[in-house]
mmCIF file of C-alpha atoms in Angstrom:
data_model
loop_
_atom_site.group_PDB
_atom_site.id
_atom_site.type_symbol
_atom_site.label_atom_id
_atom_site.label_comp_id
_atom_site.label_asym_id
_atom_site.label_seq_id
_atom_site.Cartn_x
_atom_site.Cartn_y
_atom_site.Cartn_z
ATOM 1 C CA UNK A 1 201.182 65.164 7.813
ATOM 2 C CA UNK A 2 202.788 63.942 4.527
ATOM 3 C CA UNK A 3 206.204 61.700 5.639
ATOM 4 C CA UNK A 4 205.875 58.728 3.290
ATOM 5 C CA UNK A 5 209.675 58.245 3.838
ATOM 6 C CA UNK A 6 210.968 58.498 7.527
ATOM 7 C CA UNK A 7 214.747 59.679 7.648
ATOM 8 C CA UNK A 8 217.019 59.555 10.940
ATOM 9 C CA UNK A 9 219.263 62.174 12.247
ATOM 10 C CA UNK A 10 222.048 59.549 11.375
ATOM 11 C CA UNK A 11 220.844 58.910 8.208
ATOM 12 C CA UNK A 12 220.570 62.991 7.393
ATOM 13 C CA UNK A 13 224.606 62.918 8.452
ATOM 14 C CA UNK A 14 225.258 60.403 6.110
ATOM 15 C CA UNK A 15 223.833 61.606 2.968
ATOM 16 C CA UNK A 16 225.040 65.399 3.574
ATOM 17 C CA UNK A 17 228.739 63.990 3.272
ATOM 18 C CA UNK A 18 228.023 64.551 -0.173
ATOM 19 C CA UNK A 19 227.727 68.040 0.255
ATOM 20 C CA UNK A 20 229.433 71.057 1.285
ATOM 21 C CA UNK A 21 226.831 72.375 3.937
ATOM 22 C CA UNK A 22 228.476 72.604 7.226
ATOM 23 C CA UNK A 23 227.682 70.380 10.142
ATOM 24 C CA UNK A 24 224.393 68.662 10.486
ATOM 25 C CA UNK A 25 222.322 70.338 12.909
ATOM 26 C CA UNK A 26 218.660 69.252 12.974
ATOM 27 C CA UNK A 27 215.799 67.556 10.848
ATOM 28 C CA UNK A 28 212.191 68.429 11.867
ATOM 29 C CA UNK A 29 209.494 67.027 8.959
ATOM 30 C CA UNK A 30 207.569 69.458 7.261
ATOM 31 C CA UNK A 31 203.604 68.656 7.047
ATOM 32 C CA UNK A 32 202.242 70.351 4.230
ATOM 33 C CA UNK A 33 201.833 68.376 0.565
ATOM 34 C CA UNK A 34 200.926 64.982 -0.539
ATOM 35 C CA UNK A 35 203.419 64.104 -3.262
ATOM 36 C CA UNK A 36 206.631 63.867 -1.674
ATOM 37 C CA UNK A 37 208.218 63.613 1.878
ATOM 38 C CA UNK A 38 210.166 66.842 2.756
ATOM 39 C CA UNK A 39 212.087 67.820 6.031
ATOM 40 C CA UNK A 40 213.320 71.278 7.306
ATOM 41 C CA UNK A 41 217.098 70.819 7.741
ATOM 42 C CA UNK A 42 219.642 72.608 9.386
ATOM 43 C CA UNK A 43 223.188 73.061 9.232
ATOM 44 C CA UNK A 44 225.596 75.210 10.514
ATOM 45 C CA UNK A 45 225.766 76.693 7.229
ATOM 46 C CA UNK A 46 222.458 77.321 6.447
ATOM 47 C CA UNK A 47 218.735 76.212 6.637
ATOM 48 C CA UNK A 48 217.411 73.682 3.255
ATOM 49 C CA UNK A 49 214.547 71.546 2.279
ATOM 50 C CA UNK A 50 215.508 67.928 2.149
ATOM 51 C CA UNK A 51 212.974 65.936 -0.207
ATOM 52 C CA UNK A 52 212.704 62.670 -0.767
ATOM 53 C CA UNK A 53 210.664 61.980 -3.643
ATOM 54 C CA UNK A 54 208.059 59.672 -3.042
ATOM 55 C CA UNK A 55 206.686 57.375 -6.475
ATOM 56 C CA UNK A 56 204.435 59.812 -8.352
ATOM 57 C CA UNK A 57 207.275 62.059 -8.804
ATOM 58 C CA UNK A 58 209.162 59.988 -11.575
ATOM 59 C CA UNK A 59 212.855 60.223 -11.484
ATOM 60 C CA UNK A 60 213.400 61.142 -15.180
ATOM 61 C CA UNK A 61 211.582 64.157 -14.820
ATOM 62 C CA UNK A 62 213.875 65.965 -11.815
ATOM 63 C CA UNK A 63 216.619 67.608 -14.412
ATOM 64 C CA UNK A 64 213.132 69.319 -15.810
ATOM 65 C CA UNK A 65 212.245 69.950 -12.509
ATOM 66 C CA UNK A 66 214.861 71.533 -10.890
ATOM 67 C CA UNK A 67 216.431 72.774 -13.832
ATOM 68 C CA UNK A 68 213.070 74.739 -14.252
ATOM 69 C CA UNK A 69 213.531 76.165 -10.513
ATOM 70 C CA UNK A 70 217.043 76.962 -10.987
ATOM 71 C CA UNK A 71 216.528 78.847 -14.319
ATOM 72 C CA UNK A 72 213.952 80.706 -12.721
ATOM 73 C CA UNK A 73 216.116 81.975 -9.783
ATOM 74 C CA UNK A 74 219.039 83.051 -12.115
ATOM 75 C CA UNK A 75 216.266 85.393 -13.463
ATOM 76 C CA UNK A 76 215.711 86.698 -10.497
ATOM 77 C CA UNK A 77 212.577 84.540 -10.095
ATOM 78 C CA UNK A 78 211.944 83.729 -6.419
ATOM 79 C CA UNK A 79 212.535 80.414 -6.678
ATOM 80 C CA UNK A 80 214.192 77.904 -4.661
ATOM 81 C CA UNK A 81 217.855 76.662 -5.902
ATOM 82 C CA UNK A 82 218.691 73.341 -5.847
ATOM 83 C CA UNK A 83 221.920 72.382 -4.134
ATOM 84 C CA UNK A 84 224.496 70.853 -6.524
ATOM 85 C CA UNK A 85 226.778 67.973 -4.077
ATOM 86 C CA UNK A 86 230.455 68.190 -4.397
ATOM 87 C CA UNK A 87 230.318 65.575 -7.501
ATOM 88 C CA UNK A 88 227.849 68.138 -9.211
ATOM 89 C CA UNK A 89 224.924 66.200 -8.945
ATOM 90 C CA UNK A 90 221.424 67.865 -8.043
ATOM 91 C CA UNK A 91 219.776 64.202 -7.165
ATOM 92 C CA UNK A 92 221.167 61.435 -4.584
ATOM 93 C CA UNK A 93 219.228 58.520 -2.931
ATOM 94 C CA UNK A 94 218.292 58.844 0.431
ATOM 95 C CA UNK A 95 216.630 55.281 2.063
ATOM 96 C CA UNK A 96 215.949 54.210 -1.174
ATOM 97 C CA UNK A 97 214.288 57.418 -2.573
ATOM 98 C CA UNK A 98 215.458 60.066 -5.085
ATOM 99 C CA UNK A 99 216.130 62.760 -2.927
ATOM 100 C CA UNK A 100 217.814 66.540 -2.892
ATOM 101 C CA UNK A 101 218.278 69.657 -1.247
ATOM 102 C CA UNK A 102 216.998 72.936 -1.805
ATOM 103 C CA UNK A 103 217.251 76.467 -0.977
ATOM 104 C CA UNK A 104 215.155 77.148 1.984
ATOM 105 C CA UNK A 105 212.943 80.252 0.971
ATOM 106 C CA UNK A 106 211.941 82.948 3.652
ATOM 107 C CA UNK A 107 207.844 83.876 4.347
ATOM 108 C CA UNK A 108 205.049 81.422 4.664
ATOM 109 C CA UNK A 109 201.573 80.231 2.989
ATOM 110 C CA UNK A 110 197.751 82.552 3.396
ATOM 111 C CA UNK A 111 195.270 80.506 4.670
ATOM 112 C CA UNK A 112 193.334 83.272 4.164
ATOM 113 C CA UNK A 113 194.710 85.534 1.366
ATOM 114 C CA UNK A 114 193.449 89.583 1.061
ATOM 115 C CA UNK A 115 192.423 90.262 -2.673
ATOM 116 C CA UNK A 116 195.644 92.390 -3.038
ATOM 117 C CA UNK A 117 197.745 88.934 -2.264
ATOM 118 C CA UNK A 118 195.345 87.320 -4.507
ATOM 119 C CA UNK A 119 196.182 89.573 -7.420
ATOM 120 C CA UNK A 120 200.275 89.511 -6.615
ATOM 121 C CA UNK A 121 199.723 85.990 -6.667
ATOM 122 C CA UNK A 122 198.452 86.756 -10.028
ATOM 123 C CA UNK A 123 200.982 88.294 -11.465
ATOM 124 C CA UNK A 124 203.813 86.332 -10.035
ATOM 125 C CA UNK A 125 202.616 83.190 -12.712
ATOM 126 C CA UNK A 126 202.305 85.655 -15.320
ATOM 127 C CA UNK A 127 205.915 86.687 -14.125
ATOM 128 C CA UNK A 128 207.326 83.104 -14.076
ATOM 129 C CA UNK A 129 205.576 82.104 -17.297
ATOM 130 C CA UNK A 130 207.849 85.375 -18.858
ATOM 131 C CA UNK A 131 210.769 84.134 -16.847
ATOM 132 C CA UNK A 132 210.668 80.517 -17.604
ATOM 133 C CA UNK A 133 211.152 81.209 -21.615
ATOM 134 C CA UNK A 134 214.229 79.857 -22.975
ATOM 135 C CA UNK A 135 214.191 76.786 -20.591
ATOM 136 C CA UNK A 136 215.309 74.173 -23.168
ATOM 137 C CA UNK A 137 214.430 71.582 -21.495
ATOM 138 C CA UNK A 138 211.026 69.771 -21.937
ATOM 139 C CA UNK A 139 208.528 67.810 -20.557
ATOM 140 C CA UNK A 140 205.420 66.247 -21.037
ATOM 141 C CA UNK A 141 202.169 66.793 -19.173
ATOM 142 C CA UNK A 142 202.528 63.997 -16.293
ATOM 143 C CA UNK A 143 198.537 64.055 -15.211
ATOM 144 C CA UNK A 144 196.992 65.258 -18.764
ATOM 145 C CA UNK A 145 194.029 63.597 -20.023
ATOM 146 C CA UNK A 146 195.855 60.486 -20.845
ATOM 147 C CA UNK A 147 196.248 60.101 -17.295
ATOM 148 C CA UNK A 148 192.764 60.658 -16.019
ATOM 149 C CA UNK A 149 191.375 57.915 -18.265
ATOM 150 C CA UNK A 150 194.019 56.028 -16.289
ATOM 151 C CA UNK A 151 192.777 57.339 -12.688
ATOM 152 C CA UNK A 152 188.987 57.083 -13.925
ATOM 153 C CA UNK A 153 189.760 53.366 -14.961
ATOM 154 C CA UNK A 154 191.187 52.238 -11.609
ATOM 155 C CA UNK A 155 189.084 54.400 -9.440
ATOM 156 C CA UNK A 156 185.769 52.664 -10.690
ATOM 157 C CA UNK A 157 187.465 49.049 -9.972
ATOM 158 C CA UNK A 158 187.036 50.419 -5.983
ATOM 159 C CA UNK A 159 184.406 53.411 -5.775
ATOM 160 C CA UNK A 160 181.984 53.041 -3.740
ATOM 161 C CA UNK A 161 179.259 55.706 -1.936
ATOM 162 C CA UNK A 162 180.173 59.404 -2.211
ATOM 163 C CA UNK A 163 183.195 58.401 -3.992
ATOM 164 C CA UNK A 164 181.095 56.728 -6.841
ATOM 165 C CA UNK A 165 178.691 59.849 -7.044
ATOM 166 C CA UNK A 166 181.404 61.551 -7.711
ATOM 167 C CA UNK A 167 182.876 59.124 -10.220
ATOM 168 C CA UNK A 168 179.505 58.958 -12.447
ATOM 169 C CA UNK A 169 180.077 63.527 -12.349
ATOM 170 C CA UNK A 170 183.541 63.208 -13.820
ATOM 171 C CA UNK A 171 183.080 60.748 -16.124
ATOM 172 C CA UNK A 172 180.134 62.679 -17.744
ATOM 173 C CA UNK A 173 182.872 66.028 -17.390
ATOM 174 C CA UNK A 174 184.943 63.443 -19.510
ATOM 175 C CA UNK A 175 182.730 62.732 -21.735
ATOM 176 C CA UNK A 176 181.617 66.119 -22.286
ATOM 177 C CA UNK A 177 185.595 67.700 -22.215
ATOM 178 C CA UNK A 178 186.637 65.214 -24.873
ATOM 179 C CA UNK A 179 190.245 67.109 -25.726
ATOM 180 C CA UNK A 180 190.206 70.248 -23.941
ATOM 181 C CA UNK A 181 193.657 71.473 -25.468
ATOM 182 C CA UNK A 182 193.084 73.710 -27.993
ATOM 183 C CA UNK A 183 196.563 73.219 -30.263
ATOM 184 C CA UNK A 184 197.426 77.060 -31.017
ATOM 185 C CA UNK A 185 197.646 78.209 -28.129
ATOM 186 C CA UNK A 186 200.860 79.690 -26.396
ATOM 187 C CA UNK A 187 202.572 77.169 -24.482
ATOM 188 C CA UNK A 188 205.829 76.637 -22.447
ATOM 189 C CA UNK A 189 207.270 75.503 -18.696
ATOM 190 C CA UNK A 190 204.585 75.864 -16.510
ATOM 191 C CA UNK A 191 204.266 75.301 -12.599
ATOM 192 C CA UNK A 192 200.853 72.849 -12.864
ATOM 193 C CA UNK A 193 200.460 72.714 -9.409
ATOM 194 C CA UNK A 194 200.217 76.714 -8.362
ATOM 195 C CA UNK A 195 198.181 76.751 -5.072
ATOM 196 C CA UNK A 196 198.337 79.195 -2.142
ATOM 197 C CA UNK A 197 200.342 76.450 -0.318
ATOM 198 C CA UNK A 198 202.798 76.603 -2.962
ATOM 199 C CA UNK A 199 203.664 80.317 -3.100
ATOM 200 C CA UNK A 200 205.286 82.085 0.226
ATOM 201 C CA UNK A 201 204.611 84.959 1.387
ATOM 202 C CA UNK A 202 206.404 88.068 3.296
ATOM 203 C CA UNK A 203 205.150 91.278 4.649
ATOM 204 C CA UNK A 204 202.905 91.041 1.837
ATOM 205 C CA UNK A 205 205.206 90.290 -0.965
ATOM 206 C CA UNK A 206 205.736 87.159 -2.809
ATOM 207 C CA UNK A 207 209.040 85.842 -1.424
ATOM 208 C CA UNK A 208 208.691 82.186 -2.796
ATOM 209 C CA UNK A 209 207.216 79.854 -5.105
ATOM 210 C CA UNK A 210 208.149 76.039 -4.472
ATOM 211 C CA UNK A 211 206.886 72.677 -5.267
ATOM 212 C CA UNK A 212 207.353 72.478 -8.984
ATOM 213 C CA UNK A 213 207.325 68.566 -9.386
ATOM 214 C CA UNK A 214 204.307 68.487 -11.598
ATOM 215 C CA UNK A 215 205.981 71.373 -13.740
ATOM 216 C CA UNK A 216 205.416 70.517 -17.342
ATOM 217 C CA UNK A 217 205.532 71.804 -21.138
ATOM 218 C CA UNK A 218 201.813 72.723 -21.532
ATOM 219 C CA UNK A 219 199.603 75.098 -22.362
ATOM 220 C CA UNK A 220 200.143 78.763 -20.643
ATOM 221 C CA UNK A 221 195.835 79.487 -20.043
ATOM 222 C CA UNK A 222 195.892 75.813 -18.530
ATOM 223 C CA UNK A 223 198.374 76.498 -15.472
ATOM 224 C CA UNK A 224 196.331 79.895 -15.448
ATOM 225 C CA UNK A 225 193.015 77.810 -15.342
ATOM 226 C CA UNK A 226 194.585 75.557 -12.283
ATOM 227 C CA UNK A 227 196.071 78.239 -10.302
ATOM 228 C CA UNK A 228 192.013 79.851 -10.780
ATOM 229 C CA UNK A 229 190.687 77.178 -9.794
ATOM 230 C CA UNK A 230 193.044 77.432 -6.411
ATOM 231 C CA UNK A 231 192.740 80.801 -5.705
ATOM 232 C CA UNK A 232 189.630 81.329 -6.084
ATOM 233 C CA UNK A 233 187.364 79.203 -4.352
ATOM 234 C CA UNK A 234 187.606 78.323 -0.261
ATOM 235 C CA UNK A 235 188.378 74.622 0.884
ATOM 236 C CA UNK A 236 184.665 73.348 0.445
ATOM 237 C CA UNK A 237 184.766 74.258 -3.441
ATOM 238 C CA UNK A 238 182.769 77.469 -3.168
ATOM 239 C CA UNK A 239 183.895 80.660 -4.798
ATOM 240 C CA UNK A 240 185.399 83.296 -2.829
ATOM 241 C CA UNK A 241 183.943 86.543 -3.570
ATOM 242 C CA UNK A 242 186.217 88.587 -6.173
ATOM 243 C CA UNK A 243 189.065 86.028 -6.214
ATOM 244 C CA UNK A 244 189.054 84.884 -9.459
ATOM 245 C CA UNK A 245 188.893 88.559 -10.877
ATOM 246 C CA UNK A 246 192.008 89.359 -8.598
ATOM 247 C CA UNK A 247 194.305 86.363 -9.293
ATOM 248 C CA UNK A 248 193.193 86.995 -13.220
ATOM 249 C CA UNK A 249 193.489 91.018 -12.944
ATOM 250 C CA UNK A 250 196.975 90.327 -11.546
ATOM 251 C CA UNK A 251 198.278 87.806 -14.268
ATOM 252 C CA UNK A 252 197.165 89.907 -17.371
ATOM 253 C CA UNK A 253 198.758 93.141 -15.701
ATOM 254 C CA UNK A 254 201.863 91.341 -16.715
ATOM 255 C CA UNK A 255 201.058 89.153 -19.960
ATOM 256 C CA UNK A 256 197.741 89.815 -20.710
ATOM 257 C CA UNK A 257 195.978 86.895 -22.786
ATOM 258 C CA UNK A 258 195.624 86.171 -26.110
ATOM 259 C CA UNK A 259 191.483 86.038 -27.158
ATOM 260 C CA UNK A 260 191.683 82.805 -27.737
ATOM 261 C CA UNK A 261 193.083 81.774 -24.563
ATOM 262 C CA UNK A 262 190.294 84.099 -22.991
ATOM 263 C CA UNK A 263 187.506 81.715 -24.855
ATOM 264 C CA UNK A 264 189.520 78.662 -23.896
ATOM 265 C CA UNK A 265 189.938 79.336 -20.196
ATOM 266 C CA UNK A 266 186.245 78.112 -18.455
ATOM 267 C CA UNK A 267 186.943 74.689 -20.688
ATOM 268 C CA UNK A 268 190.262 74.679 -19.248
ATOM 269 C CA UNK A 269 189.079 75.664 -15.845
ATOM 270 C CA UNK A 270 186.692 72.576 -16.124
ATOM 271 C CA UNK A 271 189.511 70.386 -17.079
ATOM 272 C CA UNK A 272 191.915 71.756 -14.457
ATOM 273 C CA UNK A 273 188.539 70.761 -11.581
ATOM 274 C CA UNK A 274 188.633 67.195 -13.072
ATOM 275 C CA UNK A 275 192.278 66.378 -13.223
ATOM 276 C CA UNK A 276 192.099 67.356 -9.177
ATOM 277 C CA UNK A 277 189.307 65.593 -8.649
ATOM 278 C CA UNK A 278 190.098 62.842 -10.053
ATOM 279 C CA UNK A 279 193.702 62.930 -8.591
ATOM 280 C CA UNK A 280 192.007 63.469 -4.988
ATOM 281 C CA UNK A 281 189.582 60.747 -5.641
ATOM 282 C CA UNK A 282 192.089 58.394 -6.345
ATOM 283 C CA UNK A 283 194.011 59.100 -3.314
ATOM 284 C CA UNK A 284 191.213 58.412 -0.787
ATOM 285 C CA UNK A 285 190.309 55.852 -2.385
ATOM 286 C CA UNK A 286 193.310 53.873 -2.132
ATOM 287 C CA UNK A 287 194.866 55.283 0.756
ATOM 288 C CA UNK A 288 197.462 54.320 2.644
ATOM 289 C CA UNK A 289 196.543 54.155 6.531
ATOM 290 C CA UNK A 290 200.692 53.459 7.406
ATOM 291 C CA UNK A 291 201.267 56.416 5.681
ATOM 292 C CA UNK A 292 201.418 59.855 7.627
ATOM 293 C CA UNK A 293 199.421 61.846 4.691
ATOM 294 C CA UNK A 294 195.494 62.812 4.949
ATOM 295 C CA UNK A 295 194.098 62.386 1.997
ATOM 296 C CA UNK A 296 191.980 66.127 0.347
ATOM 297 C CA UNK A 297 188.467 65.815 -0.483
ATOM 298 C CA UNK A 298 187.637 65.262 -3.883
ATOM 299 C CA UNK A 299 184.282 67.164 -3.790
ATOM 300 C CA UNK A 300 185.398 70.178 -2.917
ATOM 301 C CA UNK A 301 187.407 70.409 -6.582
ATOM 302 C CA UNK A 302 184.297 68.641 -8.290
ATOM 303 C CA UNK A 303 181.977 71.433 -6.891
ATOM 304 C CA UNK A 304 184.359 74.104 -9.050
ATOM 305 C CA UNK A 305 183.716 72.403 -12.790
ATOM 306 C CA UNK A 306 180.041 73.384 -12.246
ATOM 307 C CA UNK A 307 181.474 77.351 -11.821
ATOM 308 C CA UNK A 308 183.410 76.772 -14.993
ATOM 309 C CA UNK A 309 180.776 75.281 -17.011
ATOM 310 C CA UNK A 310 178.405 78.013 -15.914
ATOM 311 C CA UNK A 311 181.168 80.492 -16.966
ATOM 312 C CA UNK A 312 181.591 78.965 -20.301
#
């Protein structure tokens, strides 16, 4: 369960008097994610996503953010809004946290997609990649490869067992990767963090994508390569049989790729597998036991840069 933040019923009252949302009704915490503390809340007005964002999500980067999310939805983008309060603000503090509210969007996450949800999956990135052009706004990769020499660094200070097996396998990845970004390919907003638990579903439809905190300026094939990566292997890092054809047979129905992101995308597949791992391995290793969050194995992402390399 990932509450980093507890809020009260009281405390829920007291922030909405910023907002024009009807009468507070409930708050029930939301489990899924590891990044931020979010609540289901309910007015009389309406049902919204309170978040509370938690320190990985750096303040300066919300106007990217949700100004990402809410370009999207005035495209038509399924997309959650964000909630402007009555001064026209997007971002309050909430128990000493950034924290705002959202549109709540209707369906739910596949454990267990079919290939033909794989593929829409697919083609809904392709679809916001379109969508998100013109977003002036910028941002720079948060967890690029700046920031795994960063994770790498502090990770060996405590690694120990499994967790420095691991270690020694990404650093030789590192070593190996160098600078995966190849610097002409296309590039704009992109999601960075497109797993199944991040797109909702409804009588087989796409009715949602959500969680765009690590959304980013970067490379196109890159969130491609990550959203790969999540697609199409199970929760123990193996491949899932036809997944990764789906997902990619759906995304270049709608922009197909350029042949040099097609060359670049098992490097970048390897890449996205580190950056995981490496932000997994962190995680456990310097987790939290107050905090209501379990922490992902790391192996499970490390097993997938051995698929990419062999596709390379």
């Amino acid at each position: 369960m990932a509450v980093f933040t507890p809020v009260s019923d009281d405390q829920a009252r007291a922030f909405l008097k910023a907002y024009s949302l009807g009468p507070f009704r409930s708050l029930q915490a939301i489990a899924e994610g590891v990044e931020n503390t979010n609540y289901r809340l309910e007015t009389d007005g309406a049902v919204h996503v309170l978040t509370l964002f938690e320190a990985r999500t750096d303040a300066a980067s919300l106007p990217f953010c949700l100004g990402l999310t809410d370009h999207l939805a005035g495209h038509g983008f399924p997309a959650p809004r964000p909630v402007r309060s009555r001064d026209g603000n997007w971002v309050g503090t909430l128990n000493g946290r950034p924290a705002a509210v959202i549109e709540w969007l209707p369906g739910a996450w596949l454990g267990a997609p079919s290939m033909a949800e794989v593929e829409a999956a697919g083609a809904m990135l392709a679809r916001l990649h379109l969508d998100a052009r013109g977003f002036a706004v910028a941002r720079g990769n948060p967890v690029g490869p700046v920031m795994w020499r960063t994770l790498a660094d502090r990770c060996a200070t405590a690694a120990t067992g499994e967790d420095r097996d691991i270690l020694n396998g990404v650093e030789t990845a590192l070593a190996r990767l160098n600078d995966p970004w190849p610097e002409d390919l296309p590039r704009g907003p992109i999601h960075a963090d497109y797993f199944p638990d991040n797109v909702l579903f409804q009588n087989g439809v796409v009715s949602g994508v959500i969680d765009f905190y690590f959304g980013c300026t970067d490379l196109l094939a890159y969130d491609l390569a990550i959203a790969l990566s999540a697609w199409g292997f199970d929760g123990a890092g193996a491949q899932v049989p036809g997944a990764v054809a789906a997902f990619r047979r759906g995304y270049e129905a709608v922009r197909p790729l350029t042949g040099g992101e097609a060359a670049a995308l098992p490097r970048l597949g390897e890449a996205a597998s580190i950056r995981f791992t490496l932000t997994r391995l962190h995680d456990r290793i310097f987790h939290d036991p107050t905090k209501l969050v379990t922490p992902k194995d790391p192996g499970a992402f490390f097993r997938r840069a051995a698929w990419w390399r062999a596709a390379g």
